[in-house]
Structure formats: C-alpha cells, structure tokens
Amino acid sequence: MGKTGIVGGGIVGVALARALSARGDEVTVLEKEGRLSQHQTGHNSGVVHAGLYYKPGSLKATLCAAGRVSIREFCEQKGLPYREVGKLVVAVDESELGALAEIERRSLENGVPDLTRIDDLERLREIEPHVAGVAAVHSPHTAVVDYASITEAMAQDVRAAGGQVRLGHEVSAMTLENGRVRVVTPVSEDVFDRVIVCAGLQSDVVARFVGADPSPKILPFRGEYWELAPERTDLVKGMIYPVPDPRFPFLGVHFTRGVYDNVHVGPNAVPALAREGYNWLQWSVKDTFESLRWPGAWPLAKQHWRMGVDEISGSLIKPLYFQKARRFIPELRSSDLSHKHGAGVRAQAWGREGELLDDFAVDQVGPVTLLRNAPSPAATSSIAIAEYVIDHYLDTPSAAARAAKTTATDAAPPAAPNPQASTEPKPRS
Ligand SMILES: Cc1cc2nc3c(=O)[nH]c(=O)nc-3n(C[C@H](O)[C@H](O)[C@H](O)COP(=O)(O)OP(=O)(O)OC[C@H]3O[C@@H](n4cnc5c(N)ncnc54)[C@H](O)[C@@H]3O)c2cc1C
C-alpha cells in the first residue's frame, strides 16, 4: 500500500500500475510523451514469445513463460486480438544445425508448449509452403498481438481503479527526502512513498537522478522493418525466424504475419545515433558522444565490428537486406519488399566492459526501484514482470528496511549494487 509513482508509460510501467492499483495502492503514471506506448512498446514486432531462446532459469525464461499466459488471458478478457499463428525457427543449411539443437534443448527445458523438431522439407512446407531450409523447430503457440492496444486497455483499468495516467509529464528530477521521493516534471511536483522507473531508452538517465550507478548504460539499437506487398503476403502463413547468432542478443531479421494480417520483415539491428533515433537523420551529438566515451565502447566495437558493418550495409543498401530475407523464401523478389514499415529502437543495457546484458535487470536505490534492462521479451513478460517486481522488491521486509535506511541517511542515496547481480530474487516475506 502507499502512494506510488511510476515513470514511463510503456507496457511495463502500465502493467505495474495496473497490478498495484488493482490491490488498492494510490498510483500515478508519469509519461513524457503525449500518448502511451510511443517508444519500444508501440514499435515492436508484436510477438508473444513462447520462450524458445532464453537461458533456462533466467528471468527472461521464467517471466516469458508466465507472461505469455497472462497476456493471452488479458486479451481474452478485454476482447483484444490474440492470434496463435505459430513460429518456425529455420536452419537454412547444415552449419546452423548445432545452434538449432541448442534452441531445441533450451525450449524443452523452458517448457515451451507443443514444440516439435522438423527434419524434412516436405513437413516444413506443410507449415510454411514457401520456406527453404534443412531443419526447424516449430512453436505452434507463439502468437501475435497489438501491444499498444493492450497497454491502452491496461491504462483504462488503472483509471477505473482510481489511478492517474498523466501524459506530457517528463520527469526531470527526483530527490530522496525522509524516506520518500520528490518527483519533478515541468508541470508538476509530487512526493511519493516509492517510485518505480520503467523509462526504457531513458532508464539510465532517470536512474542518475537518484545517484544510481551509471552502469549499465543504455545503448540504443534500431530495428528497421520492411513490409511485404499486400498481393504477396500469402508467402508467409505465420512467423519464419532465422537461427539467431548466440553471440548477439537479437533474434535476426524474420517474417511475421501481424495481428492485422500485414506481413513485416525485420527488424535488423543497427546502432541508433540518438536514444530515440528512428532513422539515420535523427542524430543526437550528446547521445553519440556519451556512447563513444563509455569505457565499454571500444571492447564492444572490437568484438562486434564485423556484424555492425554487415547490419549497417543492409540498412543503407536494400539489395543486401533483401538477400538476407530471401535465404528463407527463395521465391521472394526485391519488389515484394514494397516499402519501409517504420522502425523501433531497442533499449539494450550495456556494461562497463562492453558486455551487452542478456537478462532483465532491476536495481534499487532506497524507495526507488529501477528497471534497467527490459528488452525483448519484456512486452510478452510485462504482466509477470510486474508481479515479480512487486513480490521481490516492493513487498519484502528488506523493502521496508531500505526505506527506513533512506530515512536515516536522507538525501544521500546509497550506491546502487551491480544491477546484473540485483536480478537475483530477494528473500520473500
Ligand atoms: C524493434 C523491436 C522489436 C521488438 N519485438 C518484441 C516482440 O515481438 N515481443 C516482445 O515481447 N518484445 C519485443 N520487443 C521488446 C519490447 O518492445 C520492450 O521490451 C517493451 O516494450 C519494454 O517496455 P517498457 O515499458 O519497458 O519500455 P517503453 O515502451 O520504451 O516505455 C518507456 C516509456 O518511458 C517514457 N519515459 C522515458 N523517460 C521518461 C521521463 N524522464 N519521464 C517520463 N516518461 C519517460 C518513454 O516516453 C516511454 O513511453 C521489441 C523491441 C523493439 C525495439
């Protein structure tokens, strides 16, 4: 119970607000944009992941499995579209069989429902008639939804329970005062008992307001989509995914039949020149300079420069993007990629040594809980992430002790622990 402020009106922030307001907490969501879901939540692939890829036992694996079920139930309850179009992860040649076997192993350990392995082209083509490949795993319950509509429906629940969702409220400062948090925007000032920060691409910037560790920093990675021409959407029945490169946290360019029956191709992964840089012309000198002087910049560049050059070339030169897509559907023609279908920017957390954080990461500074890494599948997992944060960070004796400790030290927040370490569940009450 208590007065809770939530920074960020994407699906994770609004799912938290909904869960807290449903049990009677006084909740206020502060969102800087003029509408909800303006960033990652409104610019993603719309896939409800079934949990194929994630390291067994990780937060991604457990919260994705629980979150998938919760999102399906929420859509049923609200009459929102939820379509189980199914996903094929396809090994195009023998060199990808080892990585495919690892995905199959993880999927089975993660309890992905009704997963099957396919080793002949005939069976592959019963599922996707135009696909090419030597083997695949098929997840029939992977689904598609509209995450922006889901977030809007969750926000309606928040308002119905007496909570506030304030748009156009950009949090510009937070200070700790007597165990509470003063939150300032250009148009308001509030004092909350606790604050949860779900600021996506800005999560490291907002974390710094309360003296949290600057690491992990957010590295914005843009993912660009093409759309299949309407007369060619019959090339794809559900979803066709590549076997992802295990060294990289992204899944690779894929084909997805969306909830409104359009088929998009993408996303790739290119470094964005601004945190909210949706094309090459949106460039922030500040964001780029901050990324370049981060200690992890050179180790990361050294490790992934080849991949970077490859992805950037594909972004700038359509035939290169097309070639990647055509590996899976040989009948595809360049003209079938009819137009660019927008882009999303991923908030990927990045450590001092140049490592890209794989798992979800939560951090705590006194009464402020910070979601510092919530990339894919965080939209799928959003309702489960909300429950996890409430159980492990808000409703524990240690949460009460933290608040008391902050009262004692007042405006001098403790240094934040390493967020990767702080993803370990806290003891439950
Ligand atoms: C290209 C792409 C494809 C993806 N595909 C999938 C997929 O198919 N399935 C899946 O499960 N996940 C997918 N994801 C990941 C998923 O979209 C995100 O994990 C999820 O949307 C994160 O939600 P969020 O609420 O944390 O962040 P966001 O949606 O980014 O919301 C953060 C909000 O905080 C606000 N904010 C920031 N700073 C402030 C401030 N100072 N004051 C007030 N408000 C502030 C922002 O305006 C924003 O609205 C994809 C992501 C991308 C980019």
GROMACS .gro file of C-alpha atoms and ligand atoms in nm:
model
  482
    1MET     CA    1   0.000   0.000   0.000
    2GLY     CA    2   0.103   0.364  -0.025
    3LYS     CA    3   0.145   0.634  -0.282
    4THR     CA    4   0.341   0.507  -0.579
    5GLY     CA    5   0.481   0.699  -0.875
    6ILE     CA    6   0.569   0.517  -1.196
    7VAL     CA    7   0.796   0.680  -1.450
    8GLY     CA    8   0.720   0.560  -1.804
    9GLY     CA    9   0.400   0.479  -1.988
   10GLY     CA   10   0.519   0.181  -2.188
   11ILE     CA   11   0.374  -0.165  -2.131
   12VAL     CA   12   0.597  -0.246  -1.832
   13GLY     CA   13   0.516   0.075  -1.641
   14VAL     CA   14   0.143   0.047  -1.713
   15ALA     CA   15   0.133  -0.325  -1.621
   16LEU     CA   16   0.291  -0.234  -1.286
   17ALA     CA   17   0.042   0.049  -1.235
   18ARG     CA   18  -0.246  -0.187  -1.312
   19ALA     CA   19  -0.126  -0.455  -1.069
   20LEU     CA   20  -0.071  -0.203  -0.788
   21SER     CA   21  -0.396  -0.011  -0.840
   22ALA     CA   22  -0.594  -0.338  -0.851
   23ARG     CA   23  -0.493  -0.403  -0.491
   24GLY     CA   24  -0.578  -0.053  -0.372
   25ASP     CA   25  -0.248   0.136  -0.397
   26GLU     CA   26  -0.265   0.501  -0.498
   27VAL     CA   27  -0.080   0.504  -0.831
   28THR     CA   28   0.030   0.781  -1.068
   29VAL     CA   29   0.195   0.709  -1.404
   30LEU     CA   30   0.411   0.992  -1.542
   31GLU     CA   31   0.474   0.966  -1.917
   32LYS     CA   32   0.672   1.228  -2.104
   33GLU     CA   33   0.504   1.183  -2.442
   34GLY     CA   34   0.154   1.293  -2.541
   35ARG     CA   35   0.037   0.931  -2.560
   36LEU     CA   36   0.125   0.592  -2.417
   37SER     CA   37   0.345   0.335  -2.598
   38GLN     CA   38   0.527   0.596  -2.807
   39HIS     CA   39   0.861   0.416  -2.790
   40GLN     CA   40   0.951   0.043  -2.769
   41THR     CA   41   0.600  -0.077  -2.685
   42GLY     CA   42   0.448   0.086  -2.991
   43HIS     CA   43   0.732  -0.004  -3.230
   44ASN     CA   44   0.792  -0.374  -3.190
   45SER     CA   45   0.718  -0.698  -3.377
   46GLY     CA   46   0.401  -0.768  -3.178
   47VAL     CA   47   0.511  -1.123  -3.100
   48VAL     CA   48   0.404  -1.307  -2.786
   49HIS     CA   49   0.711  -1.522  -2.740
   50ALA     CA   50   0.678  -1.876  -2.612
   51GLY     CA   51   1.026  -1.883  -2.451
   52LEU     CA   52   1.241  -2.068  -2.704
   53TYR     CA   53   1.572  -1.892  -2.672
   54TYR     CA   54   1.630  -1.792  -2.314
   55LYS     CA   55   1.880  -1.942  -2.074
   56PRO     CA   56   1.685  -2.189  -1.857
   57GLY     CA   57   1.629  -2.047  -1.509
   58SER     CA   58   1.687  -1.688  -1.619
   59LEU     CA   59   1.430  -1.417  -1.553
   60LYS     CA   60   1.363  -1.400  -1.926
   61ALA     CA   61   1.282  -1.771  -1.937
   62THR     CA   62   1.056  -1.779  -1.631
   63LEU     CA   63   0.879  -1.446  -1.679
   64CYS     CA   64   0.825  -1.502  -2.052
   65ALA     CA   65   0.651  -1.835  -1.985
   66ALA     CA   66   0.425  -1.684  -1.717
   67GLY     CA   67   0.377  -1.360  -1.911
   68ARG     CA   68   0.261  -1.536  -2.228
   69VAL     CA   69  -0.027  -1.698  -2.041
   70SER     CA   70  -0.119  -1.371  -1.867
   71ILE     CA   71  -0.118  -1.170  -2.191
   72ARG     CA   72  -0.340  -1.433  -2.358
   73GLU     CA   73  -0.586  -1.420  -2.068
   74PHE     CA   74  -0.585  -1.039  -2.066
   75CYS     CA   75  -0.661  -1.026  -2.440
   76GLU     CA   76  -0.943  -1.280  -2.397
   77GLN     CA   77  -1.086  -1.080  -2.108
   78LYS     CA   78  -1.076  -0.748  -2.298
   79GLY     CA   79  -1.174  -0.884  -2.641
   80LEU     CA   80  -0.840  -0.780  -2.791
   81PRO     CA   81  -0.691  -0.972  -3.086
   82TYR     CA   82  -0.459  -1.261  -2.996
   83ARG     CA   83  -0.363  -1.493  -3.281
   84GLU     CA   84  -0.154  -1.807  -3.241
   85VAL     CA   85  -0.002  -1.802  -3.590
   86GLY     CA   86   0.294  -2.017  -3.480
   87LYS     CA   87   0.667  -1.979  -3.536
   88LEU     CA   88   0.923  -2.177  -3.736
   89VAL     CA   89   1.290  -2.126  -3.649
   90VAL     CA   90   1.466  -2.243  -3.963
   91ALA     CA   91   1.819  -2.372  -4.018
   92VAL     CA   92   1.891  -2.282  -4.378
   93ASP     CA   93   2.196  -2.506  -4.404
   94GLU     CA   94   2.391  -2.770  -4.211
   95SER     CA   95   2.618  -2.510  -4.046
   96GLU     CA   96   2.319  -2.392  -3.835
   97LEU     CA   97   2.217  -2.734  -3.702
   98GLY     CA   98   2.427  -2.710  -3.384
   99ALA     CA   99   2.272  -2.376  -3.287
  100LEU     CA  100   1.924  -2.508  -3.373
  101ALA     CA  101   1.980  -2.810  -3.146
  102GLU     CA  102   2.071  -2.571  -2.862
  103ILE     CA  103   1.746  -2.377  -2.917
  104GLU     CA  104   1.552  -2.703  -2.911
  105ARG     CA  105   1.725  -2.803  -2.587
  106ARG     CA  106   1.651  -2.468  -2.422
  107SER     CA  107   1.291  -2.471  -2.544
  108LEU     CA  108   1.231  -2.812  -2.391
  109GLU     CA  109   1.391  -2.708  -2.063
  110ASN     CA  110   1.184  -2.388  -2.062
  111GLY     CA  111   0.864  -2.589  -2.115
  112VAL     CA  112   0.768  -2.432  -2.450
  113PRO     CA  113   0.432  -2.598  -2.519
  114ASP     CA  114   0.394  -2.847  -2.808
  115LEU     CA  115   0.734  -2.771  -2.961
  116THR     CA  116   0.832  -3.006  -3.244
  117ARG     CA  117   1.153  -3.065  -3.435
  118ILE     CA  118   1.125  -3.097  -3.813
  119ASP     CA  119   1.394  -3.252  -4.030
  120ASP     CA  120   1.243  -3.273  -4.376
  121LEU     CA  121   1.148  -3.008  -4.625
  122GLU     CA  122   0.813  -3.166  -4.705
  123ARG     CA  123   0.695  -3.130  -4.344
  124LEU     CA  124   0.844  -2.778  -4.325
  125ARG     CA  125   0.635  -2.683  -4.626
  126GLU     CA  126   0.316  -2.820  -4.474
  127ILE     CA  127   0.360  -2.543  -4.217
  128GLU     CA  128   0.511  -2.272  -4.438
  129PRO     CA  129   0.461  -2.363  -4.805
  130HIS     CA  130   0.726  -2.123  -4.942
  131VAL     CA  131   1.008  -2.174  -4.692
  132ALA     CA  132   1.353  -2.320  -4.764
  133GLY     CA  133   1.572  -2.496  -4.508
  134VAL     CA  134   1.714  -2.824  -4.385
  135ALA     CA  135   1.553  -2.836  -4.039
  136ALA     CA  136   1.346  -2.629  -3.799
  137VAL     CA  137   1.174  -2.616  -3.465
  138HIS     CA  138   0.806  -2.526  -3.468
  139SER     CA  139   0.633  -2.347  -3.182
  140PRO     CA  140   0.259  -2.353  -3.260
  141HIS     CA  141   0.158  -2.130  -2.967
  142THR     CA  142   0.377  -1.832  -3.049
  143ALA     CA  143   0.124  -1.556  -3.109
  144VAL     CA  144   0.081  -1.201  -3.234
  145VAL     CA  145  -0.095  -0.912  -3.063
  146ASP     CA  146  -0.112  -0.532  -3.068
  147TYR     CA  147   0.090  -0.420  -2.765
  148ALA     CA  148  -0.016  -0.055  -2.790
  149SER     CA  149  -0.385  -0.156  -2.761
  150ILE     CA  150  -0.303  -0.387  -2.471
  151THR     CA  151  -0.124  -0.101  -2.290
  152GLU     CA  152  -0.420   0.130  -2.350
  153ALA     CA  153  -0.659  -0.131  -2.207
  154MET     CA  154  -0.434  -0.173  -1.902
  155ALA     CA  155  -0.432   0.206  -1.855
  156GLN     CA  156  -0.813   0.204  -1.859
  157ASP     CA  157  -0.803  -0.047  -1.572
  158VAL     CA  158  -0.567   0.185  -1.383
  159ARG     CA  159  -0.804   0.481  -1.426
  160ALA     CA  160  -1.106   0.266  -1.334
  161ALA     CA  161  -0.931   0.169  -1.009
  162GLY     CA  162  -0.873   0.535  -0.923
  163GLY     CA  163  -0.516   0.567  -1.052
  164GLN     CA  164  -0.386   0.856  -1.262
  165VAL     CA  165  -0.215   0.834  -1.600
  166ARG     CA  166  -0.058   1.171  -1.675
  167LEU     CA  167   0.069   1.229  -2.028
  168GLY     CA  168   0.312   1.508  -2.119
  169HIS     CA  169   0.483   1.476  -1.779
  170GLU     CA  170   0.858   1.436  -1.832
  171VAL     CA  171   1.036   1.361  -1.507
  172SER     CA  172   1.331   1.598  -1.488
  173ALA     CA  173   1.443   1.548  -1.127
  174MET     CA  174   1.393   1.313  -0.832
  175THR     CA  175   1.522   1.365  -0.477
  176LEU     CA  176   1.504   1.143  -0.173
  177GLU     CA  177   1.351   1.314   0.130
  178ASN     CA  178   1.274   1.149   0.465
  179GLY     CA  179   1.233   0.806   0.306
  180ARG     CA  180   1.004   0.941   0.033
  181VAL     CA  181   1.072   1.061  -0.320
  182ARG     CA  182   1.006   1.408  -0.461
  183VAL     CA  183   0.941   1.384  -0.835
  184VAL     CA  184   0.953   1.693  -1.052
  185THR     CA  185   0.824   1.748  -1.407
  186PRO     CA  186   0.795   2.087  -1.583
  187VAL     CA  187   0.424   2.092  -1.492
  188SER     CA  188   0.401   1.911  -1.157
  189GLU     CA  189   0.572   1.822  -0.833
  190ASP     CA  190   0.471   1.522  -0.619
  191VAL     CA  191   0.603   1.333  -0.321
  192PHE     CA  192   0.561   0.954  -0.341
  193ASP     CA  193   0.624   0.677  -0.086
  194ARG     CA  194   0.805   0.493  -0.360
  195VAL     CA  195   0.881   0.524  -0.729
  196ILE     CA  196   0.930   0.259  -0.998
  197VAL     CA  197   1.124   0.368  -1.303
  198CYS     CA  198   1.032   0.194  -1.631
  199ALA     CA  199   1.179   0.452  -1.866
  200GLY     CA  200   1.308   0.220  -2.141
  201LEU     CA  201   1.555   0.412  -2.358
  202GLN     CA  202   1.598   0.675  -2.085
  203SER     CA  203   1.629   0.433  -1.793
  204ASP     CA  204   1.997   0.512  -1.723
  205VAL     CA  205   1.932   0.889  -1.747
  206VAL     CA  206   1.647   0.871  -1.494
  207ALA     CA  207   1.849   0.634  -1.271
  208ARG     CA  208   2.118   0.900  -1.238
  209PHE     CA  209   1.863   1.140  -1.079
  210VAL     CA  210   1.881   0.930  -0.761
  211GLY     CA  211   2.254   0.865  -0.774
  212ALA     CA  212   2.235   0.510  -0.914
  213ASP     CA  213   2.538   0.350  -1.073
  214PRO     CA  214   2.581   0.483  -1.431
  215SER     CA  215   2.627   0.120  -1.538
  216PRO     CA  216   2.453  -0.032  -1.718
  217LYS     CA  217   2.420   0.239  -1.975
  218ILE     CA  218   2.158   0.218  -2.248
  219LEU     CA  219   2.285   0.151  -2.598
  220PRO     CA  220   2.008   0.229  -2.848
  221PHE     CA  221   1.986  -0.029  -3.128
  222ARG     CA  222   1.741   0.049  -3.407
  223GLY     CA  223   1.549  -0.229  -3.577
  224GLU     CA  224   1.411  -0.140  -3.921
  225TYR     CA  225   1.122  -0.319  -4.091
  226TRP     CA  226   1.005  -0.366  -4.447
  227GLU     CA  227   0.652  -0.460  -4.536
  228LEU     CA  228   0.556  -0.731  -4.788
  229ALA     CA  229   0.340  -0.604  -5.075
  230PRO     CA  230  -0.027  -0.693  -4.996
  231GLU     CA  231  -0.054  -0.923  -5.302
  232ARG     CA  232   0.249  -1.124  -5.177
  233THR     CA  233   0.156  -1.174  -4.811
  234ASP     CA  234   0.050  -1.531  -4.895
  235LEU     CA  235   0.423  -1.616  -4.893
  236VAL     CA  236   0.406  -1.627  -4.512
  237LYS     CA  237   0.141  -1.800  -4.301
  238GLY     CA  238   0.278  -1.732  -3.953
  239MET     CA  239   0.632  -1.648  -3.849
  240ILE     CA  240   0.961  -1.752  -4.007
  241TYR     CA  241   1.269  -1.683  -3.793
  242PRO     CA  242   1.639  -1.747  -3.852
  243VAL     CA  243   1.856  -1.940  -3.607
  244PRO     CA  244   1.996  -1.645  -3.409
  245ASP     CA  245   2.365  -1.578  -3.363
  246PRO     CA  246   2.424  -1.677  -2.997
  247ARG     CA  247   2.687  -1.402  -2.956
  248PHE     CA  248   2.427  -1.132  -3.008
  249PRO     CA  249   2.113  -1.056  -2.803
  250PHE     CA  250   1.886  -1.003  -3.107
  251LEU     CA  251   1.688  -1.265  -3.297
  252GLY     CA  252   1.773  -1.169  -3.657
  253VAL     CA  253   1.555  -1.049  -3.946
  254HIS     CA  254   1.233  -1.250  -3.954
  255PHE     CA  255   0.896  -1.262  -4.129
  256THR     CA  256   0.591  -1.200  -3.911
  257ARG     CA  257   0.226  -1.209  -4.008
  258GLY     CA  258   0.090  -0.940  -3.779
  259VAL     CA  259  -0.235  -0.934  -3.595
  260TYR     CA  260  -0.392  -0.722  -3.871
  261ASP     CA  261  -0.266  -0.963  -4.142
  262ASN     CA  262   0.011  -0.745  -4.279
  263VAL     CA  263   0.347  -0.925  -4.309
  264HIS     CA  264   0.656  -0.738  -4.194
  265VAL     CA  265   1.017  -0.832  -4.249
  266GLY     CA  266   1.272  -0.734  -3.985
  267PRO     CA  267   1.398  -0.598  -3.759
  268ASN     CA  268   1.769  -0.565  -3.829
  269ALA     CA  269   1.994  -0.418  -3.556
  270VAL     CA  270   2.191  -0.101  -3.627
  271PRO     CA  271   2.332   0.141  -3.370
  272ALA     CA  272   2.094   0.437  -3.343
  273LEU     CA  273   2.254   0.781  -3.346
  274ALA     CA  274   2.011   0.902  -3.079
  275ARG     CA  275   1.825   0.725  -2.798
  276GLU     CA  276   1.504   0.795  -2.985
  277GLY     CA  277   1.662   0.790  -3.332
  278TYR     CA  278   1.411   0.621  -3.563
  279ASN     CA  279   1.612   0.686  -3.882
  280TRP     CA  280   1.967   0.782  -3.984
  281LEU     CA  281   1.877   1.155  -3.987
  282GLN     CA  282   1.782   1.165  -3.620
  283TRP     CA  283   2.116   1.229  -3.461
  284SER     CA  284   2.195   1.346  -3.108
  285VAL     CA  285   2.550   1.473  -3.056
  286LYS     CA  286   2.506   1.425  -2.680
  287ASP     CA  287   2.387   1.063  -2.702
  288THR     CA  288   2.653   0.968  -2.957
  289PHE     CA  289   2.931   1.138  -2.759
  290GLU     CA  290   2.818   0.969  -2.435
  291SER     CA  291   2.819   0.627  -2.605
  292LEU     CA  292   3.164   0.680  -2.758
  293ARG     CA  293   3.326   0.778  -2.429
  294TRP     CA  294   3.170   0.490  -2.235
  295PRO     CA  295   3.451   0.251  -2.123
  296GLY     CA  296   3.269  -0.040  -2.287
  297ALA     CA  297   3.262   0.127  -2.630
  298TRP     CA  298   3.590   0.000  -2.766
  299PRO     CA  299   3.567  -0.358  -2.632
  300LEU     CA  300   3.219  -0.380  -2.786
  301ALA     CA  301   3.330  -0.230  -3.118
  302LYS     CA  302   3.629  -0.467  -3.129
  303GLN     CA  303   3.410  -0.771  -3.069
  304HIS     CA  304   3.117  -0.689  -3.297
  305TRP     CA  305   3.251  -0.457  -3.571
  306ARG     CA  306   3.200  -0.713  -3.850
  307MET     CA  307   2.839  -0.767  -3.752
  308GLY     CA  308   2.798  -0.387  -3.725
  309VAL     CA  309   2.930  -0.325  -4.076
  310ASP     CA  310   2.706  -0.601  -4.210
  311GLU     CA  311   2.392  -0.465  -4.042
  312ILE     CA  312   2.462  -0.102  -4.139
  313SER     CA  313   2.522  -0.204  -4.502
  314GLY     CA  314   2.190  -0.391  -4.503
  315SER     CA  315   2.017  -0.082  -4.363
  316LEU     CA  316   2.156   0.150  -4.630
  317ILE     CA  317   2.150  -0.086  -4.930
  318LYS     CA  318   1.814  -0.256  -4.990
  319PRO     CA  319   1.953  -0.547  -5.203
  320LEU     CA  320   2.166  -0.658  -4.906
  321TYR     CA  321   1.863  -0.660  -4.671
  322PHE     CA  322   1.667  -0.843  -4.940
  323GLN     CA  323   1.936  -1.112  -4.979
  324LYS     CA  324   1.917  -1.195  -4.608
  325ALA     CA  325   1.539  -1.229  -4.623
  326ARG     CA  326   1.546  -1.433  -4.944
  327ARG     CA  327   1.752  -1.710  -4.781
  328PHE     CA  328   1.427  -1.826  -4.618
  329ILE     CA  329   1.190  -1.773  -4.909
  330PRO     CA  330   1.363  -1.826  -5.245
  331GLU     CA  331   1.053  -1.706  -5.434
  332LEU     CA  332   1.084  -1.364  -5.272
  333ARG     CA  333   1.151  -1.079  -5.519
  334SER     CA  334   1.309  -0.748  -5.426
  335SER     CA  335   0.990  -0.565  -5.528
  336ASP     CA  336   0.796  -0.775  -5.272
  337LEU     CA  337   0.957  -0.564  -5.000
  338SER     CA  338   0.724  -0.286  -5.101
  339HIS     CA  339   0.805  -0.014  -4.851
  340LYS     CA  340   0.980   0.052  -4.522
  341HIS     CA  341   0.746  -0.015  -4.235
  342GLY     CA  342   0.900   0.209  -3.971
  343ALA     CA  343   1.146   0.115  -3.703
  344GLY     CA  344   1.178   0.057  -3.331
  345VAL     CA  345   1.470   0.140  -3.106
  346ARG     CA  346   1.572  -0.122  -2.851
  347ALA     CA  347   1.692  -0.012  -2.508
  348GLN     CA  348   1.981  -0.253  -2.471
  349ALA     CA  349   2.174  -0.231  -2.144
  350TRP     CA  350   2.549  -0.224  -2.178
  351GLY     CA  351   2.812  -0.271  -1.906
  352ARG     CA  352   3.147  -0.103  -1.847
  353GLU     CA  353   3.343  -0.392  -2.000
  354GLY     CA  354   3.148  -0.368  -2.326
  355GLU     CA  355   2.918  -0.659  -2.238
  356LEU     CA  356   2.556  -0.650  -2.356
  357LEU     CA  357   2.336  -0.756  -2.065
  358ASP     CA  358   2.130  -1.058  -2.151
  359ASP     CA  359   1.877  -1.089  -1.871
  360PHE     CA  360   1.619  -0.847  -1.731
  361ALA     CA  361   1.784  -0.630  -1.464
  362VAL     CA  362   1.633  -0.449  -1.166
  363ASP     CA  363   1.813  -0.214  -0.933
  364GLN     CA  364   1.714  -0.043  -0.610
  365VAL     CA  365   1.810   0.292  -0.454
  366GLY     CA  366   1.619   0.346  -0.128
  367PRO     CA  367   1.248   0.363  -0.216
  368VAL     CA  368   1.322   0.382  -0.590
  369THR     CA  369   1.306   0.062  -0.797
  370LEU     CA  370   1.476   0.088  -1.136
  371LEU     CA  371   1.413  -0.141  -1.433
  372ARG     CA  372   1.747  -0.113  -1.605
  373ASN     CA  373   1.720  -0.377  -1.874
  374ALA     CA  374   1.380  -0.474  -2.013
  375PRO     CA  375   1.439  -0.568  -2.377
  376SER     CA  376   1.251  -0.838  -2.570
  377PRO     CA  377   1.062  -1.041  -2.448
  378ALA     CA  378   0.961  -0.776  -2.192
  379ALA     CA  379   0.637  -0.692  -2.374
  380THR     CA  380   0.536  -1.062  -2.362
  381SER     CA  381   0.650  -1.080  -2.000
  382SER     CA  382   0.509  -0.744  -1.884
  383ILE     CA  383   0.235  -0.874  -1.651
  384ALA     CA  384   0.475  -1.130  -1.500
  385ILE     CA  385   0.749  -0.865  -1.463
  386ALA     CA  386   0.500  -0.651  -1.270
  387GLU     CA  387   0.423  -0.939  -1.032
  388TYR     CA  388   0.792  -1.019  -0.994
  389VAL     CA  389   0.887  -0.661  -0.908
  390ILE     CA  390   0.603  -0.630  -0.657
  391ASP     CA  391   0.688  -0.963  -0.489
  392HIS     CA  392   1.065  -0.924  -0.480
  393TYR     CA  393   1.128  -0.551  -0.449
  394LEU     CA  394   0.816  -0.387  -0.304
  395ASP     CA  395   0.650  -0.631  -0.063
  396THR     CA  396   0.952  -0.758   0.128
  397PRO     CA  397   1.084  -0.684   0.476
  398SER     CA  398   1.401  -0.565   0.303
  399ALA     CA  399   1.197  -0.305   0.110
  400ALA     CA  400   1.069  -0.164   0.439
  401ALA     CA  401   1.423  -0.172   0.581
  402ARG     CA  402   1.557   0.006   0.273
  403ALA     CA  403   1.300   0.282   0.310
  404ALA     CA  404   1.389   0.317   0.681
  405LYS     CA  405   1.758   0.328   0.596
  406THR     CA  406   1.694   0.605   0.345
  407THR     CA  407   1.513   0.799   0.615
  408ALA     CA  408   1.824   0.776   0.826
  409THR     CA  409   2.066   0.879   0.552
  410ASP     CA  410   1.810   1.112   0.398
  411ALA     CA  411   1.912   1.275   0.073
  412ALA     CA  412   2.232   1.074   0.033
  413PRO     CA  413   2.124   0.765  -0.162
  414PRO     CA  414   2.335   0.450  -0.123
  415ALA     CA  415   2.546   0.347  -0.420
  416ALA     CA  416   2.345   0.105  -0.629
  417PRO     CA  417   2.451  -0.259  -0.642
  418ASN     CA  418   2.550  -0.410  -0.972
  419PRO     CA  419   2.213  -0.447  -1.143
  420GLN     CA  420   2.306  -0.780  -1.301
  421ALA     CA  421   2.365  -0.914  -0.951
  422SER     CA  422   2.048  -0.750  -0.822
  423THR     CA  423   1.835  -0.954  -1.061
  424GLU     CA  424   1.870  -1.232  -0.803
  425PRO     CA  425   1.535  -1.269  -0.628
  426LYS     CA  426   1.524  -1.107  -0.285
  427PRO     CA  427   1.403  -1.320   0.006
  428ARG     CA  428   1.025  -1.328   0.011
  429SER     CA  429   0.816  -1.234   0.307
  430LIG     C1  430   1.226  -0.343  -3.282
  430LIG     C2  431   1.175  -0.410  -3.158
  430LIG     C3  432   1.108  -0.532  -3.167
  430LIG     C4  433   1.061  -0.595  -3.050
  430LIG     N1  434   0.985  -0.707  -3.061
  430LIG     C5  435   0.928  -0.761  -2.949
  430LIG     C6  436   0.836  -0.868  -2.958
  430LIG     O1  437   0.797  -0.910  -3.067
  430LIG     N2  438   0.788  -0.922  -2.843
  430LIG     C7  439   0.826  -0.877  -2.719
  430LIG     O2  440   0.783  -0.932  -2.618
  430LIG     N3  441   0.911  -0.771  -2.708
  430LIG     C8  442   0.959  -0.711  -2.819
  430LIG     N4  443   1.041  -0.602  -2.810
  430LIG     C9  444   1.074  -0.551  -2.677
  430LIG    C10  445   0.958  -0.473  -2.615
  430LIG     O3  446   0.901  -0.383  -2.706
  430LIG    C11  447   1.011  -0.398  -2.493
  430LIG     O4  448   1.082  -0.489  -2.412
  430LIG    C12  449   0.899  -0.338  -2.410
  430LIG     O5  450   0.815  -0.260  -2.492
  430LIG    C13  451   0.959  -0.253  -2.299
  430LIG     O6  452   0.854  -0.180  -2.239
  430LIG     P1  453   0.889  -0.059  -2.144
  430LIG     O7  454   0.762  -0.012  -2.087
  430LIG     O8  455   0.999  -0.102  -2.051
  430LIG     O9  456   0.960   0.049  -2.239
  430LIG     P2  457   0.898   0.157  -2.339
  430LIG    O10  458   0.786   0.104  -2.417
  430LIG    O11  459   1.014   0.211  -2.417
  430LIG    O12  460   0.841   0.268  -2.243
  430LIG    C14  461   0.923   0.356  -2.168
  430LIG    C15  462   0.846   0.485  -2.154
  430LIG    O13  463   0.914   0.572  -2.062
  430LIG    C16  464   0.893   0.703  -2.107
  430LIG     N5  465   0.993   0.791  -2.044
  430LIG    C17  466   1.127   0.789  -2.064
  430LIG     N6  467   1.187   0.884  -1.989
  430LIG    C18  468   1.089   0.947  -1.920
  430LIG    C19  469   1.089   1.055  -1.826
  430LIG     N7  470   1.202   1.120  -1.791
  430LIG     N8  471   0.969   1.096  -1.775
  430LIG    C20  472   0.854   1.034  -1.811
  430LIG     N9  473   0.848   0.932  -1.901
  430LIG    C21  474   0.966   0.887  -1.954
  430LIG    C22  475   0.906   0.693  -2.257
  430LIG    O14  476   0.849   0.803  -2.325
  430LIG    C23  477   0.835   0.561  -2.285
  430LIG    O15  478   0.699   0.579  -2.317
  430LIG    C24  479   1.086  -0.537  -2.923
  430LIG    C25  480   1.153  -0.412  -2.915
  430LIG    C26  481   1.192  -0.348  -3.031
  430LIG    C27  482   1.253  -0.211  -3.020
   0.00000   0.00000   0.00000
